[in-house]
Tab-separated table of C-alpha atoms in Angstrom:
chain	number	residue	atom	x	y	z
A	1	MET	CA	29.581	98.845	168.107
A	2	LYS	CA	28.436	97.978	164.584
A	3	ILE	CA	29.157	100.105	161.505
A	4	VAL	CA	26.758	100.562	158.601
A	5	ASN	CA	27.507	102.701	155.575
A	6	PHE	CA	24.638	104.000	153.455
A	7	GLY	CA	26.669	104.860	150.405
A	8	SER	CA	27.035	105.070	146.669
A	9	CYS	CA	28.480	102.405	144.387
A	10	ASN	CA	29.877	103.656	141.077
A	11	ILE	CA	31.736	102.305	138.122
A	12	ASP	CA	34.635	104.727	137.604
A	13	TYR	CA	35.966	105.530	134.149
A	14	VAL	CA	39.381	107.066	134.751
A	15	TYR	CA	41.166	109.020	132.013
A	16	GLN	CA	44.859	109.959	132.266
A	17	LEU	CA	45.526	113.425	130.834
A	18	ASP	CA	48.346	115.935	130.628
A	19	HIS	CA	46.108	118.399	132.477
A	20	ILE	CA	42.489	118.769	133.561
A	21	VAL	CA	40.365	119.772	130.555
A	22	LYS	CA	39.251	123.391	130.525
A	23	VAL	CA	35.930	124.719	129.231
A	24	GLY	CA	35.821	124.479	125.423
A	25	GLU	CA	39.018	122.432	125.288
A	26	THR	CA	39.548	118.955	123.779
A	27	GLU	CA	42.371	116.865	125.195
A	28	HIS	CA	43.607	113.416	124.207
A	29	SER	CA	43.739	110.828	126.976
A	30	SER	CA	46.841	108.648	127.162
A	31	GLN	CA	45.066	105.907	129.105
A	32	ARG	CA	41.612	104.770	130.222
A	33	ASP	CA	40.939	102.444	133.155
A	34	VAL	CA	37.717	101.100	134.624
A	35	PHE	CA	37.558	100.727	138.401
A	36	PRO	CA	34.919	100.101	141.064
A	37	GLY	CA	34.272	103.322	142.946
A	38	GLY	CA	31.796	105.698	144.494
A	39	LYS	CA	32.445	107.481	147.775
A	40	GLY	CA	30.301	104.996	149.665
A	41	LEU	CA	31.990	101.920	148.232
A	42	ASN	CA	35.454	103.426	148.697
A	43	GLN	CA	34.771	104.336	152.312
A	44	SER	CA	33.325	100.924	153.145
A	45	ILE	CA	36.405	99.293	151.642
A	46	ALA	CA	38.671	101.634	153.613
A	47	VAL	CA	36.870	100.744	156.854
A	48	ALA	CA	37.170	97.034	156.059
A	49	LYS	CA	40.814	97.254	155.007
A	50	ALA	CA	41.529	99.079	158.262
A	51	GLY	CA	40.317	95.939	160.029
A	52	ALA	CA	36.793	96.897	161.137
A	53	LYS	CA	33.541	95.078	160.388
A	54	VAL	CA	31.352	97.205	158.116
A	55	TYR	CA	27.967	96.601	156.480
A	56	HIS	CA	27.332	98.370	153.194
A	57	ALA	CA	23.796	99.504	152.353
A	58	GLY	CA	23.590	100.522	148.717
A	59	CYS	CA	21.743	100.130	145.428
A	60	ILE	CA	23.265	98.678	142.255
A	61	GLY	CA	21.962	97.764	138.814
A	62	SER	CA	22.287	94.579	136.797
A	63	ASP	CA	25.747	95.790	135.784
A	64	GLY	CA	26.957	95.871	139.394
A	65	ALA	CA	28.706	92.495	139.692
A	66	LEU	CA	32.107	94.202	139.698
A	67	LEU	CA	31.015	96.385	142.613
A	68	LEU	CA	29.707	93.494	144.717
A	69	ASP	CA	32.743	91.335	144.019
A	70	THR	CA	35.157	94.126	144.909
A	71	MET	CA	33.497	94.870	148.248
A	72	THR	CA	33.230	91.179	149.122
A	73	ASP	CA	36.873	90.554	148.260
A	74	CYS	CA	37.892	93.417	150.561
A	75	GLY	CA	35.873	92.111	153.515
A	76	VAL	CA	32.799	94.351	153.318
A	77	ASP	CA	29.505	92.724	154.329
A	78	VAL	CA	27.173	93.246	151.337
A	79	SER	CA	24.125	91.429	152.711
A	80	PHE	CA	22.120	94.700	152.745
A	81	VAL	CA	22.979	95.729	149.167
A	82	GLN	CA	19.941	95.590	146.871
A	83	ARG	CA	19.636	95.379	143.089
A	84	VAL	CA	17.275	97.823	141.392
A	85	ASN	CA	15.935	98.250	137.868
A	86	GLU	CA	18.345	101.057	137.024
A	87	PRO	CA	21.971	101.048	135.796
A	88	SER	CA	24.596	101.443	138.508
A	89	GLY	CA	25.946	104.913	139.175
A	90	HIS	CA	29.065	105.874	137.295
A	91	ALA	CA	31.765	108.519	137.404
A	92	VAL	CA	34.040	110.062	134.800
A	93	ILE	CA	37.368	110.981	136.369
A	94	GLN	CA	40.126	113.046	134.800
A	95	VAL	CA	43.568	112.523	136.349
A	96	SER	CA	46.367	114.897	135.351
A	97	ASN	CA	50.020	113.939	135.130
A	98	GLN	CA	50.480	115.963	138.325
A	99	GLY	CA	48.026	113.724	140.204
A	100	GLU	CA	45.162	116.253	140.312
A	101	ASN	CA	41.657	115.045	139.522
A	102	SER	CA	38.319	116.328	138.272
A	103	ILE	CA	35.174	114.225	138.613
A	104	PHE	CA	31.560	114.206	137.498
A	105	ILE	CA	29.059	111.525	138.453
A	106	HIS	CA	25.710	110.153	137.321
A	107	SER	CA	23.592	108.834	140.177
A	108	GLY	CA	21.853	105.934	138.444
A	109	ALA	CA	20.923	103.319	141.081
A	110	ASN	CA	22.349	105.556	143.816
A	111	GLY	CA	19.180	107.645	143.563
A	112	MET	CA	16.891	104.689	144.310
A	113	PHE	CA	17.047	104.597	148.135
A	114	THR	CA	13.438	104.289	149.358
A	115	LYS	CA	12.319	104.933	152.918
A	116	GLU	CA	11.145	101.334	153.135
A	117	TYR	CA	14.589	100.069	152.168
A	118	ILE	CA	16.284	102.443	154.628
A	119	ASP	CA	14.011	101.279	157.470
A	120	SER	CA	14.635	97.617	156.620
A	121	VAL	CA	18.370	98.159	157.039
A	122	LEU	CA	18.347	100.389	160.118
A	123	MET	CA	16.114	97.986	162.054
A	124	ASN	CA	19.282	95.872	162.428
A	125	PHE	CA	21.171	98.642	164.251
A	126	GLY	CA	20.684	100.560	167.452
A	127	LYS	CA	22.064	102.809	170.166
A	128	GLY	CA	25.797	103.400	169.985
A	129	ASP	CA	26.225	101.916	166.509
A	130	LEU	CA	27.952	103.974	163.823
A	131	LEU	CA	26.300	105.269	160.655
A	132	LEU	CA	28.547	106.472	157.829
A	133	LEU	CA	26.983	108.721	155.203
A	134	GLN	CA	27.945	110.797	152.143
A	135	ASN	CA	26.009	112.934	149.651
A	136	GLU	CA	25.990	110.694	146.557
A	137	ILE	CA	22.650	109.047	147.384
A	138	ASN	CA	19.098	110.292	147.903
A	139	ASN	CA	17.043	110.533	151.113
A	140	ILE	CA	20.056	111.374	153.295
A	141	SER	CA	18.054	113.639	155.641
A	142	TYR	CA	15.640	110.767	156.295
A	143	ILE	CA	18.542	108.425	157.028
A	144	VAL	CA	20.024	110.931	159.487
A	145	GLU	CA	16.721	111.429	161.310
A	146	SER	CA	15.999	107.696	161.488
A	147	ALA	CA	19.465	106.900	162.800
A	148	HIS	CA	19.225	109.689	165.372
A	149	GLN	CA	15.929	108.300	166.673
A	150	ARG	CA	17.666	104.964	167.191
A	151	GLY	CA	20.500	106.570	169.174
A	152	MET	CA	23.134	105.895	166.533
A	153	LEU	CA	26.266	108.002	166.046
A	154	THR	CA	26.389	109.510	162.565
A	155	VAL	CA	29.591	110.385	160.708
A	156	ILE	CA	28.903	112.422	157.583
A	157	ASN	CA	31.099	113.394	154.678
A	158	PRO	CA	29.037	116.147	152.952
A	159	SER	CA	30.541	115.459	149.545
A	160	PRO	CA	29.820	116.334	146.827
A	161	ILE	CA	28.536	119.521	148.399
A	162	ASP	CA	25.175	120.878	147.180
A	163	ASP	CA	21.920	122.249	148.586
A	164	ASN	CA	20.749	118.757	149.640
A	165	ILE	CA	23.175	119.069	152.546
A	166	GLU	CA	21.234	122.092	153.800
A	167	LYS	CA	18.227	119.830	154.432
A	168	ILE	CA	20.167	117.881	157.060
A	169	ASP	CA	19.895	118.790	160.728
A	170	PHE	CA	23.565	118.811	161.735
A	171	ASN	CA	22.509	118.808	165.370
A	172	MET	CA	21.751	115.117	164.753
A	173	ILE	CA	25.287	114.512	163.423
A	174	SER	CA	28.098	113.323	165.683
A	175	TYR	CA	31.076	113.881	163.355
A	176	ALA	CA	31.453	115.894	160.151
A	177	VAL	CA	34.519	115.057	158.054
A	178	LEU	CA	34.892	117.609	155.278
A	179	ASN	CA	37.399	119.511	153.159
A	180	GLU	CA	37.951	123.266	152.897
A	181	ILE	CA	35.511	123.750	149.989
A	182	GLU	CA	32.756	121.933	151.857
A	183	GLY	CA	33.695	123.739	155.060
A	184	GLU	CA	33.444	127.147	153.390
A	185	TYR	CA	30.034	126.239	151.915
A	186	LEU	CA	28.647	125.261	155.319
A	187	SER	CA	30.314	127.945	157.443
A	188	GLY	CA	30.786	130.939	155.148
A	189	CYS	CA	34.426	131.131	156.272
A	190	LYS	CA	37.637	130.499	154.346
A	191	GLU	CA	40.349	130.133	156.980
A	192	PRO	CA	40.599	126.617	158.458
A	193	ALA	CA	40.352	127.634	162.108
A	194	LYS	CA	37.407	129.928	161.405
A	195	ILE	CA	35.600	127.188	159.472
A	196	VAL	CA	35.910	124.842	162.429
A	197	SER	CA	34.930	127.502	164.965
A	198	ALA	CA	31.897	128.595	162.946
A	199	LEU	CA	30.607	125.037	162.546
A	200	ARG	CA	31.123	124.337	166.230
A	201	LYS	CA	29.289	127.549	167.135
A	202	LYS	CA	26.307	126.637	164.939
A	203	HIS	CA	26.247	123.024	166.155
A	204	PRO	CA	27.770	122.814	169.666
A	205	GLU	CA	27.674	119.004	169.843
A	206	LEU	CA	29.251	118.481	166.416
A	207	LYS	CA	32.817	117.178	166.251
A	208	VAL	CA	34.545	118.561	163.171
A	209	VAL	CA	37.377	117.028	161.157
A	210	LEU	CA	38.666	119.383	158.447
A	211	THR	CA	40.970	117.903	155.818
A	212	LEU	CA	43.450	120.314	154.232
A	213	GLY	CA	44.929	118.342	151.341
A	214	ASP	CA	48.711	118.283	151.394
A	215	LYS	CA	48.680	120.485	154.510
A	216	GLY	CA	47.130	117.782	156.691
A	217	CYS	CA	44.009	118.040	158.841
A	218	MET	CA	42.570	119.484	162.020
A	219	TYR	CA	40.027	118.189	164.535
A	220	HIS	CA	37.885	120.025	167.080
A	221	ASP	CA	35.506	118.334	169.503
A	222	GLY	CA	34.646	121.374	171.623
A	223	LYS	CA	37.323	120.620	174.211
A	224	GLU	CA	40.467	119.961	172.240
A	225	LEU	CA	41.807	120.989	168.863
A	226	TYR	CA	44.310	118.682	167.173
A	227	PHE	CA	46.443	119.002	164.046
A	228	HIS	CA	48.285	116.505	161.935
A	229	SER	CA	50.456	117.119	158.913
A	230	ALA	CA	50.096	115.254	155.639
A	231	TYR	CA	52.882	112.878	154.680
A	232	ASP	CA	55.574	113.410	152.086
A	233	VAL	CA	54.687	110.893	149.355
A	234	PRO	CA	54.802	110.909	145.535
A	235	VAL	CA	51.330	111.753	144.212
A	236	VAL	CA	50.082	109.409	141.483
A	237	ASP	CA	46.298	109.716	141.868
A	238	SER	CA	44.538	111.582	144.679
A	239	THR	CA	41.046	110.258	143.808
A	240	ALA	CA	40.569	108.085	146.905
A	241	ALA	CA	42.618	110.099	149.406
A	242	GLY	CA	39.623	111.618	151.183
A	243	ASP	CA	37.652	108.368	151.229
A	244	THR	CA	40.644	106.486	152.612
A	245	PHE	CA	41.108	109.108	155.335
A	246	LEU	CA	37.456	108.878	156.335
A	247	GLY	CA	37.356	105.076	156.306
A	248	TYR	CA	40.377	104.806	158.553
A	249	PHE	CA	39.036	107.555	160.797
A	250	VAL	CA	35.752	105.668	161.262
A	251	ALA	CA	37.542	102.372	161.906
A	252	SER	CA	39.749	104.092	164.486
A	253	LEU	CA	36.703	105.715	166.079
A	254	ALA	CA	35.057	102.303	166.429
A	255	GLU	CA	38.233	100.999	168.072
A	256	GLY	CA	38.115	103.805	170.639
A	257	LEU	CA	41.410	105.464	169.687
A	258	GLU	CA	42.227	108.966	170.916
A	259	PRO	CA	41.793	111.831	168.385
A	260	ALA	CA	45.520	112.356	167.834
A	261	ALA	CA	45.999	108.652	167.072
A	262	MET	CA	42.965	108.609	164.761
A	263	LEU	CA	44.314	111.537	162.742
A	264	GLU	CA	47.786	110.055	162.481
A	265	ARG	CA	46.479	106.709	161.241
A	266	ALA	CA	44.062	108.308	158.765
A	267	CYS	CA	46.751	110.632	157.381
A	268	ILE	CA	49.194	107.771	156.852
A	269	ALA	CA	46.517	105.710	155.084
A	270	SER	CA	45.494	108.562	152.777
A	271	GLY	CA	49.163	109.256	152.057
A	272	LEU	CA	49.620	105.687	150.874
A	273	ALA	CA	46.422	105.915	148.802
A	274	VAL	CA	47.619	108.829	146.650
A	275	ALA	CA	50.699	106.832	145.675
A	276	GLY	CA	48.542	104.284	143.789
A	277	LYS	CA	46.201	104.380	140.776
A	278	GLY	CA	42.424	104.151	140.912
A	279	ALA	CA	40.073	104.630	143.825
A	280	ALA	CA	39.247	101.356	145.590
A	281	PRO	CA	42.398	99.540	144.385
A	282	SER	CA	44.680	102.211	145.866
A	283	ILE	CA	43.240	101.999	149.405
A	284	PRO	CA	45.890	100.350	151.611
A	285	TYR	CA	45.375	97.481	154.050
A	286	GLY	CA	45.859	97.941	157.771
A	287	GLU	CA	49.159	96.043	157.821
A	288	ASP	CA	50.552	98.359	155.118
A	289	VAL	CA	49.540	101.395	157.149
A	290	LYS	CA	51.071	99.929	160.287
A	291	ALA	CA	54.350	99.254	158.456
A	292	ALA	CA	54.410	102.822	157.086
A	293	TYR	CA	54.667	104.368	160.573
A	294	GLY	CA	58.374	103.740	160.452
A	295	PHE	CA	59.296	105.288	157.118
A	296	LEU	CA	56.793	107.994	156.096
A	297	HIS	CA	57.759	111.538	157.037
A	298	PRO	CA	55.205	114.282	157.762
A	299	LYS	CA	55.279	117.438	155.702
A	300	ASP	CA	55.638	120.847	157.242
A	301	SER	CA	52.080	122.081	157.881
A	302	GLY	CA	52.386	125.573	156.430
A	303	PHE	CA	48.706	126.478	156.744
A	304	VAL	CA	49.149	127.900	160.231
A	305	ALA	CA	51.621	130.616	159.375
A	306	GLY	CA	50.052	133.313	157.241
A	307	GLU	CA	51.883	136.464	156.241
A	308	GLY	CA	52.296	138.983	159.042
A	309	VAL	CA	51.378	136.602	161.861
A	310	GLN	CA	54.767	136.994	163.576
A	311	GLN	CA	54.393	140.776	163.492
A	312	LYS	CA	50.858	140.592	164.898
A	313	ILE	CA	52.037	138.400	167.756
A	314	ASP	CA	54.966	140.680	168.565
A	315	ASN	CA	52.879	143.848	168.353
A	316	TYR	CA	50.286	142.429	170.731
A	317	ILE	CA	52.897	141.327	173.275
A	318	LEU	CA	54.775	144.642	173.192
A	319	LYS	CA	51.575	146.636	173.655
A	320	ASN	CA	50.406	144.395	176.490
A	321	ILE	CA	53.665	143.278	178.028
A	322	GLN	CA	52.293	143.334	181.580
A	323	THR	CA	48.993	141.582	180.937
A	324	ALA	CA	49.376	139.601	177.694
A	325	THR	CA	47.502	136.281	177.640
A	326	LEU	CA	47.078	133.588	175.037
A	327	SER	CA	43.279	133.880	175.147
A	328	GLU	CA	43.392	137.628	174.478
A	329	LEU	CA	45.845	137.140	171.596
A	330	ALA	CA	43.514	134.459	170.224
A	331	ALA	CA	40.584	136.885	170.340
A	332	GLN	CA	42.577	139.478	168.408
A	333	LEU	CA	43.634	136.965	165.756
A	334	GLY	CA	40.121	135.507	165.545
A	335	TYR	CA	41.122	131.928	166.406
A	336	SER	CA	40.626	129.525	169.284
A	337	SER	CA	43.217	129.553	172.082
A	338	VAL	CA	44.415	126.059	171.187
A	339	TYR	CA	44.869	126.981	167.539
A	340	THR	CA	46.588	130.267	168.454
A	341	GLY	CA	48.995	128.381	170.679
A	342	HIS	CA	49.828	126.173	167.720
A	343	ILE	CA	50.394	129.246	165.520
A	344	VAL	CA	52.745	130.821	168.077
A	345	LYS	CA	54.724	127.579	168.304
A	346	LYS	CA	54.848	127.374	164.517
A	347	VAL	CA	56.096	130.889	163.789
A	348	THR	CA	58.352	131.396	166.827
A	349	GLY	CA	59.521	127.877	167.600
A	350	ARG	CA	58.394	128.316	171.215
A	351	SER	CA	55.276	128.004	173.294
A	352	PHE	CA	53.395	131.229	174.058
A	353	ALA	CA	54.526	131.095	177.700
A	354	LYS	CA	58.176	130.675	176.750
A	355	TYR	CA	58.034	133.306	174.018
A	356	ILE	CA	56.515	135.965	176.259
A	357	GLN	CA	59.147	135.246	178.945
A	358	GLU	CA	61.840	135.919	176.354
A	359	LYS	CA	60.154	139.133	175.238
A	360	ARG	CA	59.830	140.370	178.818
A	361	CYS	CA	63.445	139.588	179.569
A	362	SER	CA	64.490	141.323	176.347
A	363	ILE	CA	62.659	144.500	177.409
A	364	ALA	CA	64.193	144.207	180.866
A	365	ALA	CA	67.653	143.965	179.326
A	366	LYS	CA	66.980	147.086	177.263
A	367	LEU	CA	65.878	148.995	180.376
A	368	LEU	CA	68.930	147.786	182.259
A	369	ARG	CA	71.130	149.075	179.448
A	370	GLU	CA	69.430	152.397	178.796
A	371	THR	CA	68.003	153.539	182.145
A	372	GLU	CA	68.911	153.755	185.790
A	373	LEU	CA	65.578	152.384	186.948
A	374	PRO	CA	65.812	150.139	190.013
A	375	ILE	CA	65.723	146.458	189.066
A	376	SER	CA	62.629	145.863	191.226
A	377	GLN	CA	60.808	148.587	189.311
A	378	ILE	CA	61.842	147.095	185.957
A	379	ILE	CA	60.592	143.704	187.076
A	380	HIS	CA	57.135	145.035	187.891
A	381	GLN	CA	57.066	147.237	184.786
A	382	ILE	CA	57.338	144.220	182.489
A	383	GLY	CA	54.626	142.298	184.282
A	384	TYR	CA	56.293	140.104	186.923
A	385	ASN	CA	55.033	139.858	190.478
A	386	ASN	CA	57.500	137.167	191.455
A	387	GLU	CA	60.954	138.770	191.376
A	388	SER	CA	62.749	135.490	192.032
A	389	PHE	CA	61.052	133.892	189.038
A	390	PHE	CA	62.127	136.759	186.780
A	391	ARG	CA	65.731	136.694	188.010
A	392	ASN	CA	65.951	132.968	187.255
A	393	LYS	CA	64.490	133.420	183.778
A	394	PHE	CA	66.820	136.308	183.032
A	395	LYS	CA	69.854	134.303	184.112
A	396	GLU	CA	68.747	131.362	181.914
A	397	LEU	CA	68.703	133.644	178.872
A	398	TYR	CA	71.648	135.959	179.543
A	399	GLY	CA	73.898	133.820	181.681
A	400	VAL	CA	74.089	136.380	184.478
A	401	SER	CA	71.758	137.991	186.998
A	402	PRO	CA	70.105	141.332	186.094
A	403	LEU	CA	72.424	143.139	188.519
A	404	SER	CA	75.549	141.517	187.065
A	405	TYR	CA	74.277	142.304	183.559
A	406	ARG	CA	74.019	146.016	184.405
A	407	LYS	CA	77.392	146.093	186.185
A	408	THR	CA	79.090	144.380	183.281
A	409	LEU	CA	77.633	146.928	180.881
A	410	LYS	CA	78.950	149.795	182.995
A	411	ASN	CA	82.396	148.245	183.155
A	412	GLN	CA	82.388	147.903	179.358
A	413	GLY	CA	81.272	151.459	178.767
A	414	GLY	CA	77.637	150.636	178.158
A	415	LYS	CA	78.229	148.009	175.490
A	416	LYS	CA	76.125	144.885	175.508
A	417	PRO	CA	78.151	141.906	176.802
């Protein structure tokens, strides 16, 4: 499997500021640095630093020596890069003292991709090879269509998001790696799980990776939904975090890793990237990522537990104690079953199956305390067909059998033991 990245190459002018400049405001910069950048260049470097062979297809101007040298030094194959009669693309990046960034770009040579040039590159690739693509160059819909005709697998990062993305047939895309802003633009939804579900519904073959900043990421391939938390690291400059994540994800995909392993590796790499300055220079090497497995700690992924979720779960179970199912709860919450299971585990500390057993046994205990109903009737009233199973579960939680529980209460004058 070969990897080719049709991507931008920019010269980044990075300004350190107390805060991101607001409209009409003038702010003094404490520092200015010049770095090689561009989402395409950054992602190619991330793929190469992760240990995979990657070919970069891009356009640069006569001022692009820094860009070529940087990619070459990092192990990117630049044999397909062409020089054009136009200055290289550039970006102006504001970085606040809190590590936040704001970016605007000028396309320059990145807008000079001709169909002839695209064809001359793609003729070297075929079925099963990987195409990596972003939205900082022109003719992206043509690249997607041409790659699809050749049987290639396309991974797209629709950033920066604009109406050019709407020209792409996402049914020709294998993987979309995007953030919440891009996800909302394409799906019309704001909540992470709904973004993923909506994109999957519109494009059933599309595998979606949604990055959630310091809350981590989620992945849905139509069969499984995976989550991974971000890592607890000091944030110096988040400029290349997304590009690092994507580069390591693509390298892991080419290696044939399982989704959970791909997410873990990509999250660790992007965590290391935000701890350094600049875009390309802050992207870590594979050996650094491998070493970090032992000392980085994942953050708590708070995005799954919105206000009132616990109450919604409890209300559903109490109203449907006999027939409650995870799939029905998921339908009521508007999420997938896998995601709902993750939410239940997050807010209750237990799996759905374990939590509903506890709720049923709690209701049974209340009926044992407050009524004279036969135990067999109580068992069926709370939704159990297997009496032996219930008695074992009850004893696990209360330390005694249901009968002993009731007898003990009577001996103590009705007080709970």
